[in-house]
Amino acid sequence: MTVLTLRGVTAGYGDDAPILHDVSLDLQPGEVVAIIGPNGAGKSTAMKAVFGLLHLHGGQVWLGDEEITGEPPERVVARGVCFVPQTENVFPNLTVQENLEMGAYILTGPLDDRLDHVYGLFPPLLEKRNQAAGTLSGGQRQMVALGRALMLDPKVLMLDEPTAGLSPAYAQQIFELIGRINGAGTPIMMVEQNARQALSVAHRGYVLVDGRNRHQGTGADLIADPEVARMFLGG
Amino acid sequence: MGDLLIFVNFYLLPGLVLGSIYALGAIGVSLVFGILRFAHFAHGDMMTLGAYLALTVVAVTGANPMLALPLAMIGTAIIALGIDRWFYKPFHDKSTIVLVIASFGIALMLRSLIRVIWGVEIESYSVGISRPLVFFDSLRIAERHIWIIGSTVVLMLIVHWLLTRTRTGKAMRAVSDSPELARLTGIPTERVIKATWMLGAALAAAAGVFVGWDTQLQTTMGWNLLLPIFASAILGGIGRPYGAMAGGMVIGLAEELSTYPWIGTEPLLSPGYKTGIAFAIMVVMLIWRPAGLLRGRVY
């Protein structure tokens, strides 16, 4: 059964003209799906539509067989969908550990197991756990943001440009981690600027242009597609 | 009496007392500004409310204001929750200037209500004159000053514990850092807002009780303290409770110490200008470092 479905979503901010027009996306169990496209194509907007952060003019969002169209973010998170925004994705004045604890706010009871799991995935965070997240480097901050989202053991993980602004080495590390998190069974939907690398990790990809579906296919097919290559992969 | 003792008895101790009062008020202003994003102009009148609630407890039981303090704090916190529920919450999705104006309205309503219930006479917790405790022959400290400074230290330790050790306290700091990310993380913002009002109002009530205990109770007492309290919050950095504590102490001490005869035998600043200090510090901070000493938010 499909994990997450956007069906014919037309959405925008407030009552302004919609940014997304009839966009349909889906995520299957165990998959990594990459959404690529030029700047302003509505890639991030498509993710925010899942979290009820937008005004939906039309269309539906389904989580498994339950419709979650327009539910507020805290409800969607409680259902097990975790989101890592592109910017401002850590609480800068909270320590690393407090950031992680906030990720599991809705859980009651001890968090030791979850913290151990996340520190296992991101060993550098363990020694910095009492440091304010705002003082970390960009790459480490991205780890905190990913770790925070993983504290809930999410059913679906959504990442908005997880490698934006990172050095190639760090970007490579983040892509490897995405592979590992997915390898443990978590389906991931991500928006990426870094199209070639994203498509090579992803099972499938969608190309959005001007807020509309343009292409879709397996990662390998999209890399091989001459039009996609010309537009987004640098020839 | 030596110069040092004069300095301690008449300048330093009153400065610490005033600083305690400003700090307690400023923590609430800073938290509310950080989490709800608006300048809460009814904060001073919440202080007045706390002071008068304690007056009733003192009058009925004949107890020391210290014993009335917890009841005044709880009562003010409950009333603040009601005010949020019926007057502020309906405007949560409106522009913040609407909330600022609403808080002006609440300030006027609270003050009028206090006048209706308790009257407009100047009141006091105690009758007669209490003799100060004398230490080492000449260090004279009024008993209430020990209580005020001591309770402020205890309350600040409790605030620190709440903000760094409890789930809700950490969530308050998280919402203050980034409300959007807090929502996306699943933190229930409404609960955090309620906790903020309870904490801010309880501390405001404590500040009000201390003002009333140190001087006297008047219905305008809280409103008149609004300027130094906002100055303290800005000095420390908006949304930074620790900054508000430090900012309150600095401004309280600065006001009192500015009248000490630092040069020659005349007061450095005529006591009549004392209240101008807070205003001057606020103006300088807004020009020189609007984010405050602890780098709070700039809007």
JSON list of N, CA and C in Angstrom, two decimals, chain A residues 18 34 52 65 80 90 132 136 146 155 161 181 199 211 229 231:
[
{"chain": "A", "resi": 18, "resn": "PRO", "atom": "N", "xyz": [-2.30, 30.16, -6.53]},
{"chain": "A", "resi": 18, "resn": "PRO", "atom": "CA", "xyz": [-1.63, 28.91, -6.17]},
{"chain": "A", "resi": 18, "resn": "PRO", "atom": "C", "xyz": [-0.24, 28.79, -6.79]},
{"chain": "A", "resi": 34, "resn": "ALA", "atom": "N", "xyz": [12.90, 11.30, -4.87]},
{"chain": "A", "resi": 34, "resn": "ALA", "atom": "CA", "xyz": [13.50, 12.63, -4.96]},
{"chain": "A", "resi": 34, "resn": "ALA", "atom": "C", "xyz": [12.62, 13.53, -5.80]},
{"chain": "A", "resi": 52, "resn": "GLY", "atom": "N", "xyz": [-0.13, 20.83, 6.17]},
{"chain": "A", "resi": 52, "resn": "GLY", "atom": "CA", "xyz": [-1.19, 21.80, 6.46]},
{"chain": "A", "resi": 52, "resn": "GLY", "atom": "C", "xyz": [-0.67, 23.20, 6.64]},
{"chain": "A", "resi": 65, "resn": "ASP", "atom": "N", "xyz": [-4.09, 4.71, 4.22]},
{"chain": "A", "resi": 65, "resn": "ASP", "atom": "CA", "xyz": [-5.49, 4.78, 3.79]},
{"chain": "A", "resi": 65, "resn": "ASP", "atom": "C", "xyz": [-6.27, 5.82, 4.59]},
{"chain": "A", "resi": 80, "resn": "GLY", "atom": "N", "xyz": [3.22, 10.31, 12.67]},
{"chain": "A", "resi": 80, "resn": "GLY", "atom": "CA", "xyz": [4.48, 9.66, 12.32]},
{"chain": "A", "resi": 80, "resn": "GLY", "atom": "C", "xyz": [5.12, 10.17, 11.05]},
{"chain": "A", "resi": 90, "resn": "VAL", "atom": "N", "xyz": [17.07, 23.80, 13.19]},
{"chain": "A", "resi": 90, "resn": "VAL", "atom": "CA", "xyz": [17.40, 23.44, 14.57]},
{"chain": "A", "resi": 90, "resn": "VAL", "atom": "C", "xyz": [16.96, 24.59, 15.47]},
{"chain": "A", "resi": 132, "resn": "ALA", "atom": "N", "xyz": [25.19, 24.34, 22.51]},
{"chain": "A", "resi": 132, "resn": "ALA", "atom": "CA", "xyz": [24.04, 24.94, 21.83]},
{"chain": "A", "resi": 132, "resn": "ALA", "atom": "C", "xyz": [24.12, 24.62, 20.34]},
{"chain": "A", "resi": 136, "resn": "LEU", "atom": "N", "xyz": [27.09, 25.04, 16.16]},
{"chain": "A", "resi": 136, "resn": "LEU", "atom": "CA", "xyz": [27.68, 23.95, 15.38]},
{"chain": "A", "resi": 136, "resn": "LEU", "atom": "C", "xyz": [27.92, 24.39, 13.93]},
{"chain": "A", "resi": 146, "resn": "LEU", "atom": "N", "xyz": [18.35, 16.18, 11.24]},
{"chain": "A", "resi": 146, "resn": "LEU", "atom": "CA", "xyz": [17.95, 14.82, 10.85]},
{"chain": "A", "resi": 146, "resn": "LEU", "atom": "C", "xyz": [17.69, 13.98, 12.09]},
{"chain": "A", "resi": 155, "resn": "LYS", "atom": "N", "xyz": [7.27, 7.10, 10.44]},
{"chain": "A", "resi": 155, "resn": "LYS", "atom": "CA", "xyz": [6.75, 6.24, 9.38]},
{"chain": "A", "resi": 155, "resn": "LYS", "atom": "C", "xyz": [7.17, 6.77, 8.03]},
{"chain": "A", "resi": 161, "resn": "GLU", "atom": "N", "xyz": [15.78, 19.75, 0.87]},
{"chain": "A", "resi": 161, "resn": "GLU", "atom": "CA", "xyz": [17.16, 20.09, 0.51]},
{"chain": "A", "resi": 161, "resn": "GLU", "atom": "C", "xyz": [18.15, 19.81, 1.64]},
{"chain": "A", "resi": 181, "resn": "ILE", "atom": "N", "xyz": [19.43, 5.26, 6.65]},
{"chain": "A", "resi": 181, "resn": "ILE", "atom": "CA", "xyz": [18.13, 5.40, 7.31]},
{"chain": "A", "resi": 181, "resn": "ILE", "atom": "C", "xyz": [17.07, 4.66, 6.52]},
{"chain": "A", "resi": 199, "resn": "LEU", "atom": "N", "xyz": [19.16, 11.71, -7.49]},
{"chain": "A", "resi": 199, "resn": "LEU", "atom": "CA", "xyz": [18.55, 10.66, -8.32]},
{"chain": "A", "resi": 199, "resn": "LEU", "atom": "C", "xyz": [19.32, 9.36, -8.21]},
{"chain": "A", "resi": 211, "resn": "GLY", "atom": "N", "xyz": [5.39, 24.48, -10.85]},
{"chain": "A", "resi": 211, "resn": "GLY", "atom": "CA", "xyz": [4.33, 23.99, -9.98]},
{"chain": "A", "resi": 211, "resn": "GLY", "atom": "C", "xyz": [3.51, 22.88, -10.58]},
{"chain": "A", "resi": 229, "resn": "ALA", "atom": "N", "xyz": [18.35, 15.69, -18.31]},
{"chain": "A", "resi": 229, "resn": "ALA", "atom": "CA", "xyz": [19.79, 15.90, -18.21]},
{"chain": "A", "resi": 229, "resn": "ALA", "atom": "C", "xyz": [20.15, 17.33, -18.63]},
{"chain": "A", "resi": 231, "resn": "MET", "atom": "N", "xyz": [18.24, 19.99, -18.65]},
{"chain": "A", "resi": 231, "resn": "MET", "atom": "CA", "xyz": [17.69, 21.04, -17.78]},
{"chain": "A", "resi": 231, "resn": "MET", "atom": "C", "xyz": [18.33, 21.08, -16.40]}
]
